[in-house]
């Protein structure tokens, strides 16, 4: 879903409000051990962000890639675009995930957003625990 500007703030239980990250929208798709990254225009940008290629279950995530300003710790759109457009830049990135569309063989698109967010929370918790177990 793309941003939509409104005249004034509102509150409505039918909506989920999330902070605007001001990053670069990316779909992360991992299938059969191969990770691919796509822009919202379906351009493959996997080679630009090798640090996002990790092991784990089959998954499709929707999120935003950001570069944080080293002085403020706040997402910086100019630095994010600098990283995206440069072939040599290795500015550190963060991938902020806000939705999960597929997980471990299950298509989740038929679930409500809140149900998908619960699966996302579970998937991240399980993956984090697996990563910690690998470190020990």
XYZ file of N, CA and C in Angstrom:
408
model
N 0.842 -1.170 0.000
C 0.000 0.000 0.000
C 0.895 1.244 0.000
N 0.564 2.197 -0.802
C 1.340 3.421 -0.870
C 0.825 4.429 0.146
N 1.674 5.392 0.465
C 1.282 6.452 1.385
C 0.129 7.259 0.829
N -0.669 7.770 1.729
C -1.761 8.642 1.338
C -1.757 9.828 2.296
N -1.783 11.011 1.753
C -1.759 12.207 2.582
C -3.189 12.608 2.947
N -3.370 12.996 4.204
C -4.681 13.462 4.668
C -4.522 14.850 5.261
N -5.642 15.575 5.361
C -5.590 16.949 5.850
C -5.271 17.052 7.335
N -5.778 16.095 8.128
C -5.528 16.153 9.573
C -5.503 14.735 10.133
N -4.882 14.555 11.287
C -4.825 13.227 11.901
C -6.225 12.741 12.275
N -6.386 11.418 12.327
C -7.662 10.849 12.741
C -7.414 9.541 13.469
N -8.416 9.077 14.171
C -8.336 7.816 14.881
C -9.513 6.962 14.436
N -9.230 5.726 14.071
C -10.272 4.827 13.603
C -9.801 3.397 13.849
N -10.556 2.620 14.586
C -10.189 1.253 14.929
C -10.041 0.336 13.729
N -10.538 0.739 12.569
C -10.411 -0.087 11.362
C -9.046 0.069 10.698
N -8.211 0.967 11.208
C -6.909 1.239 10.605
C -5.786 0.886 11.573
N -4.642 0.518 11.004
C -3.432 0.304 11.767
C -2.493 1.454 11.411
N -2.010 2.153 12.414
C -1.107 3.279 12.195
C 0.311 2.840 12.515
N 1.217 3.087 11.579
C 2.616 2.738 11.755
C 3.471 3.936 11.391
N 4.654 4.047 12.002
C 5.510 5.192 11.678
C 6.011 5.136 10.242
N 6.164 6.297 9.658
C 6.752 6.398 8.320
C 8.265 6.267 8.485
N 8.846 5.276 7.838
C 10.275 4.997 7.990
C 11.113 5.869 7.060
N 10.578 6.252 5.915
C 11.284 7.071 4.935
C 12.481 6.329 4.356
N 12.231 5.070 3.975
C 13.293 4.262 3.394
C 12.963 3.853 1.974
N 13.569 2.761 1.552
C 13.414 2.220 0.205
C 12.630 0.919 0.334
N 11.446 0.876 -0.235
C 10.556 -0.280 -0.125
C 11.176 -1.490 -0.813
N 11.236 -2.631 -0.101
C 11.811 -3.851 -0.658
C 10.998 -5.072 -0.253
N 10.813 -5.974 -1.187
C 10.268 -7.294 -0.914
C 11.458 -8.248 -0.827
N 11.543 -9.000 0.266
C 12.568 -10.018 0.420
C 11.884 -11.360 0.215
N 12.378 -12.136 -0.743
C 11.818 -13.448 -1.048
C 12.919 -14.490 -0.920
N 12.707 -15.454 -0.022
C 13.661 -16.558 0.097
C 12.898 -17.846 -0.205
N 13.357 -18.543 -1.228
C 12.714 -19.792 -1.646
C 13.807 -20.803 -1.957
N 13.685 -21.981 -1.363
C 14.664 -23.066 -1.574
C 16.100 -22.598 -1.341
N 16.290 -21.788 -0.306
C 17.627 -21.334 0.070
C 18.158 -20.167 -0.748
N 17.401 -19.645 -1.705
C 17.848 -18.515 -2.527
C 17.063 -17.260 -2.151
N 17.779 -16.225 -1.774
C 17.162 -14.953 -1.402
C 17.227 -13.987 -2.566
N 16.119 -13.327 -2.848
C 16.054 -12.291 -3.878
C 15.393 -11.067 -3.251
N 15.803 -9.890 -3.701
C 15.262 -8.618 -3.219
C 14.705 -7.836 -4.398
N 13.489 -7.315 -4.225
C 12.817 -6.606 -5.311
C 12.284 -5.260 -4.833
N 12.385 -4.263 -5.707
C 11.766 -2.966 -5.433
C 10.266 -3.073 -5.694
N 9.530 -2.030 -5.356
C 8.079 -2.058 -5.599
C 7.759 -2.048 -7.096
N 8.756 -1.755 -7.930
C 8.578 -1.817 -9.380
C 9.095 -3.142 -9.943
N 9.354 -4.099 -9.038
C 9.772 -5.449 -9.379
C 11.168 -5.521 -10.001
N 12.032 -4.563 -9.675
C 13.426 -4.619 -10.115
C 14.219 -5.452 -9.114
N 15.011 -6.382 -9.609
C 15.827 -7.231 -8.748
C 17.058 -6.432 -8.300
N 17.191 -6.223 -7.001
C 18.315 -5.451 -6.449
C 19.111 -6.287 -5.440
N 19.051 -7.595 -5.584
C 19.706 -8.508 -4.647
C 21.198 -8.196 -4.505
N 21.876 -7.931 -5.598
C 23.329 -7.706 -5.563
C 23.705 -6.458 -4.771
N 22.792 -5.512 -4.630
C 23.090 -4.275 -3.911
C 23.140 -4.460 -2.396
N 22.481 -5.504 -1.885
C 22.367 -5.675 -0.440
C 22.722 -7.101 -0.028
N 23.977 -7.511 -0.227
C 24.357 -8.889 0.087
C 24.187 -9.239 1.563
N 24.198 -8.249 2.435
C 24.061 -8.525 3.865
C 22.658 -9.019 4.237
N 21.686 -8.890 3.343
C 20.336 -9.392 3.616
C 20.141 -10.841 3.166
N 21.170 -11.422 2.570
C 21.074 -12.810 2.124
C 21.516 -13.701 3.287
N 20.523 -14.376 3.883
C 20.777 -15.222 5.046
C 20.089 -16.566 4.858
N 20.422 -17.492 5.728
C 19.748 -18.787 5.732
C 18.443 -18.655 6.505
N 17.559 -19.609 6.268
C 16.304 -19.628 6.998
C 15.210 -20.251 6.180
N 13.999 -20.213 6.723
C 12.865 -20.847 6.039
C 12.444 -20.050 4.805
N 11.661 -20.693 3.951
C 11.055 -19.979 2.826
C 10.166 -18.881 3.402
N 10.306 -17.680 2.838
C 9.598 -16.536 3.406
C 9.502 -15.424 2.370
N 8.441 -14.647 2.431
C 8.348 -13.416 1.650
C 7.980 -12.312 2.632
N 8.842 -11.302 2.713
C 8.659 -10.180 3.628
C 8.499 -8.885 2.851
N 7.718 -7.984 3.403
C 7.532 -6.649 2.839
C 8.064 -5.667 3.866
N 8.953 -4.787 3.435
C 9.536 -3.847 4.378
C 10.233 -2.694 3.685
N 10.981 -1.964 4.483
C 11.745 -0.833 3.959
C 13.185 -0.947 4.401
N 14.065 -0.697 3.461
C 15.487 -0.661 3.741
C 15.849 0.780 4.078
N 16.607 0.964 5.149
C 17.006 2.313 5.543
C 18.480 2.346 5.929
N 19.059 3.516 5.760
C 20.376 3.828 6.301
C 20.139 4.869 7.377
N 20.651 4.596 8.563
C 20.488 5.525 9.680
C 21.588 6.583 9.654
N 21.210 7.802 9.962
C 22.193 8.873 10.116
C 23.085 8.493 11.298
N 24.400 8.416 11.088
C 25.290 7.974 12.165
C 25.300 8.918 13.372
N 24.953 10.177 13.184
C 24.951 11.137 14.293
C 23.657 11.121 15.093
N 22.521 10.901 14.412
C 21.232 10.990 15.096
C 20.560 9.639 15.322
N 20.953 8.619 14.541
C 20.292 7.326 14.638
C 18.913 7.304 13.993
N 18.591 8.345 13.235
C 17.298 8.480 12.571
C 17.459 8.079 11.106
N 16.456 7.376 10.541
C 16.555 7.033 9.115
C 16.803 8.270 8.255
N 17.721 8.133 7.316
C 18.100 9.245 6.448
C 17.846 8.839 4.995
N 16.849 9.465 4.380
C 16.469 9.090 3.015
C 17.596 9.356 2.027
N 18.304 10.456 2.181
C 19.405 10.770 1.250
C 20.503 9.713 1.329
N 20.865 9.298 2.538
C 21.869 8.242 2.679
C 21.354 6.916 2.126
N 20.068 6.653 2.314
C 19.465 5.430 1.782
C 19.557 5.414 0.265
N 19.238 6.531 -0.365
C 19.320 6.613 -1.827
C 20.767 6.572 -2.295
N 21.670 7.168 -1.513
C 23.093 7.109 -1.851
C 23.556 5.659 -1.872
N 23.152 4.887 -0.877
C 23.524 3.467 -0.828
C 22.915 2.716 -2.014
N 21.664 3.003 -2.328
C 20.977 2.318 -3.422
C 21.624 2.616 -4.777
N 22.003 3.866 -4.999
C 22.507 4.272 -6.310
C 23.985 3.988 -6.524
N 24.729 3.756 -5.443
C 26.166 3.551 -5.555
C 26.502 2.074 -5.748
N 27.482 1.823 -6.584
C 27.959 0.455 -6.767
C 28.992 0.095 -5.694
N 29.576 1.103 -5.050
C 30.654 0.845 -4.099
C 30.298 1.136 -2.648
N 29.237 1.894 -2.401
C 28.901 2.277 -1.039
C 28.545 1.058 -0.201
N 29.017 1.029 0.997
C 28.676 -0.033 1.950
C 28.174 0.584 3.254
N 27.425 1.673 3.115
C 26.802 2.245 4.301
C 25.975 1.163 4.979
N 26.021 1.063 6.307
C 25.249 0.025 6.991
C 23.740 0.243 6.825
N 23.021 -0.860 6.632
C 21.587 -0.791 6.380
C 20.811 -1.506 7.478
N 19.535 -1.171 7.555
C 18.564 -1.898 8.371
C 17.390 -2.220 7.468
N 16.820 -3.413 7.662
C 15.623 -3.798 6.915
C 14.488 -3.861 7.920
N 13.568 -2.908 7.809
C 12.442 -2.793 8.727
C 11.251 -3.509 8.089
N 10.869 -4.637 8.655
C 9.813 -5.472 8.092
C 8.476 -5.096 8.714
N 7.468 -4.893 7.860
C 6.149 -4.574 8.397
C 5.070 -5.555 7.966
N 5.387 -6.517 7.098
C 4.382 -7.503 6.696
C 5.068 -8.780 6.239
N 4.366 -9.895 6.385
C 4.840 -11.205 5.935
C 3.758 -11.776 5.031
N 4.151 -12.186 3.836
C 3.184 -12.646 2.844
C 3.200 -14.166 2.645
N 4.332 -14.778 2.978
C 4.497 -16.219 2.793
C 5.460 -16.694 3.871
N 5.160 -17.849 4.489
C 6.073 -18.362 5.505
C 6.036 -19.874 5.540
N 7.203 -20.469 5.324
C 7.401 -21.900 5.500
C 6.324 -22.733 4.797
N 6.067 -22.394 3.536
C 5.124 -23.147 2.729
C 3.693 -22.650 2.755
N 3.386 -21.647 3.562
C 2.002 -21.164 3.673
C 1.862 -19.770 3.060
N 0.884 -19.626 2.169
C 0.537 -18.324 1.600
C -0.338 -17.610 2.624
N 0.120 -16.477 3.128
C -0.566 -15.768 4.207
C -1.426 -14.610 3.722
N -1.490 -14.396 2.427
C -2.199 -13.221 1.915
C -3.692 -13.247 2.200
N -4.266 -14.391 2.495
C -5.686 -14.476 2.819
C -5.994 -14.115 4.261
N -4.954 -13.978 5.086
C -5.142 -13.603 6.480
C -5.304 -12.091 6.604
N -5.880 -11.656 7.702
C -5.955 -10.214 7.953
C -4.558 -9.697 8.272
N -4.385 -8.395 8.179
C -3.088 -7.792 8.490
C -2.653 -8.141 9.906
N -3.559 -8.075 10.858
C -3.200 -8.351 12.254
C -2.824 -9.827 12.429
N -3.468 -10.725 11.706
C -3.088 -12.140 11.767
C -1.697 -12.338 11.168
N -1.419 -11.649 10.059
C -0.080 -11.747 9.460
C 0.971 -11.171 10.391
N 0.671 -10.082 11.066
C 1.635 -9.497 12.004
C 1.938 -10.457 13.154
N 0.946 -11.233 13.585
C 1.184 -12.240 14.628
C 2.118 -13.332 14.104
N 1.918 -13.758 12.862
C 2.812 -14.751 12.251
C 4.213 -14.159 12.108
N 4.293 -12.914 11.696
C 5.592 -12.242 11.556
C 6.329 -12.223 12.892
N 5.630 -11.880 13.955
C 6.238 -11.845 15.284
C 6.763 -13.229 15.662
N 5.973 -14.250 15.398
C 6.375 -15.624 15.699
C 7.578 -16.030 14.852
N 7.533 -15.715 13.552
C 8.626 -16.090 12.650
C 9.930 -15.417 13.068
N 9.867 -14.152 13.440
C 11.071 -13.432 13.864
C 11.598 -14.004 15.173
N 10.703 -14.313 16.098
C 11.122 -14.907 17.373
C 11.802 -16.246 17.161
N 11.203 -17.114 16.331
C 11.792 -18.420 16.056
C 13.142 -18.281 15.380
N 13.240 -17.378 14.403
C 14.496 -17.194 13.672
C 15.570 -16.640 14.597
N 15.211 -15.694 15.453
C 16.172 -15.116 16.400
C 16.693 -16.183 17.344
N 15.802 -17.049 17.821
C 16.230 -18.133 18.715
C 17.152 -19.087 17.987
N 16.838 -19.421 16.728
C 17.707 -20.300 15.951
C 19.078 -19.677 15.758
N 19.110 -18.374 15.480
C 20.389 -17.679 15.274
C 21.202 -17.700 16.553
N 20.565 -17.487 17.711
C 21.276 -17.499 18.991
C 21.826 -18.890 19.262
N 21.052 -19.914 18.927
C 21.515 -21.277 19.147
C 22.711 -21.599 18.274
N 22.769 -21.012 17.086
C 23.901 -21.259 16.182
C 25.166 -20.598 16.695
N 25.031 -19.485 17.402
C 26.195 -18.754 17.875
C 26.885 -19.509 19.006
N 26.123 -20.185 19.867
C 26.707 -20.870 21.042
C 27.464 -22.057 20.642
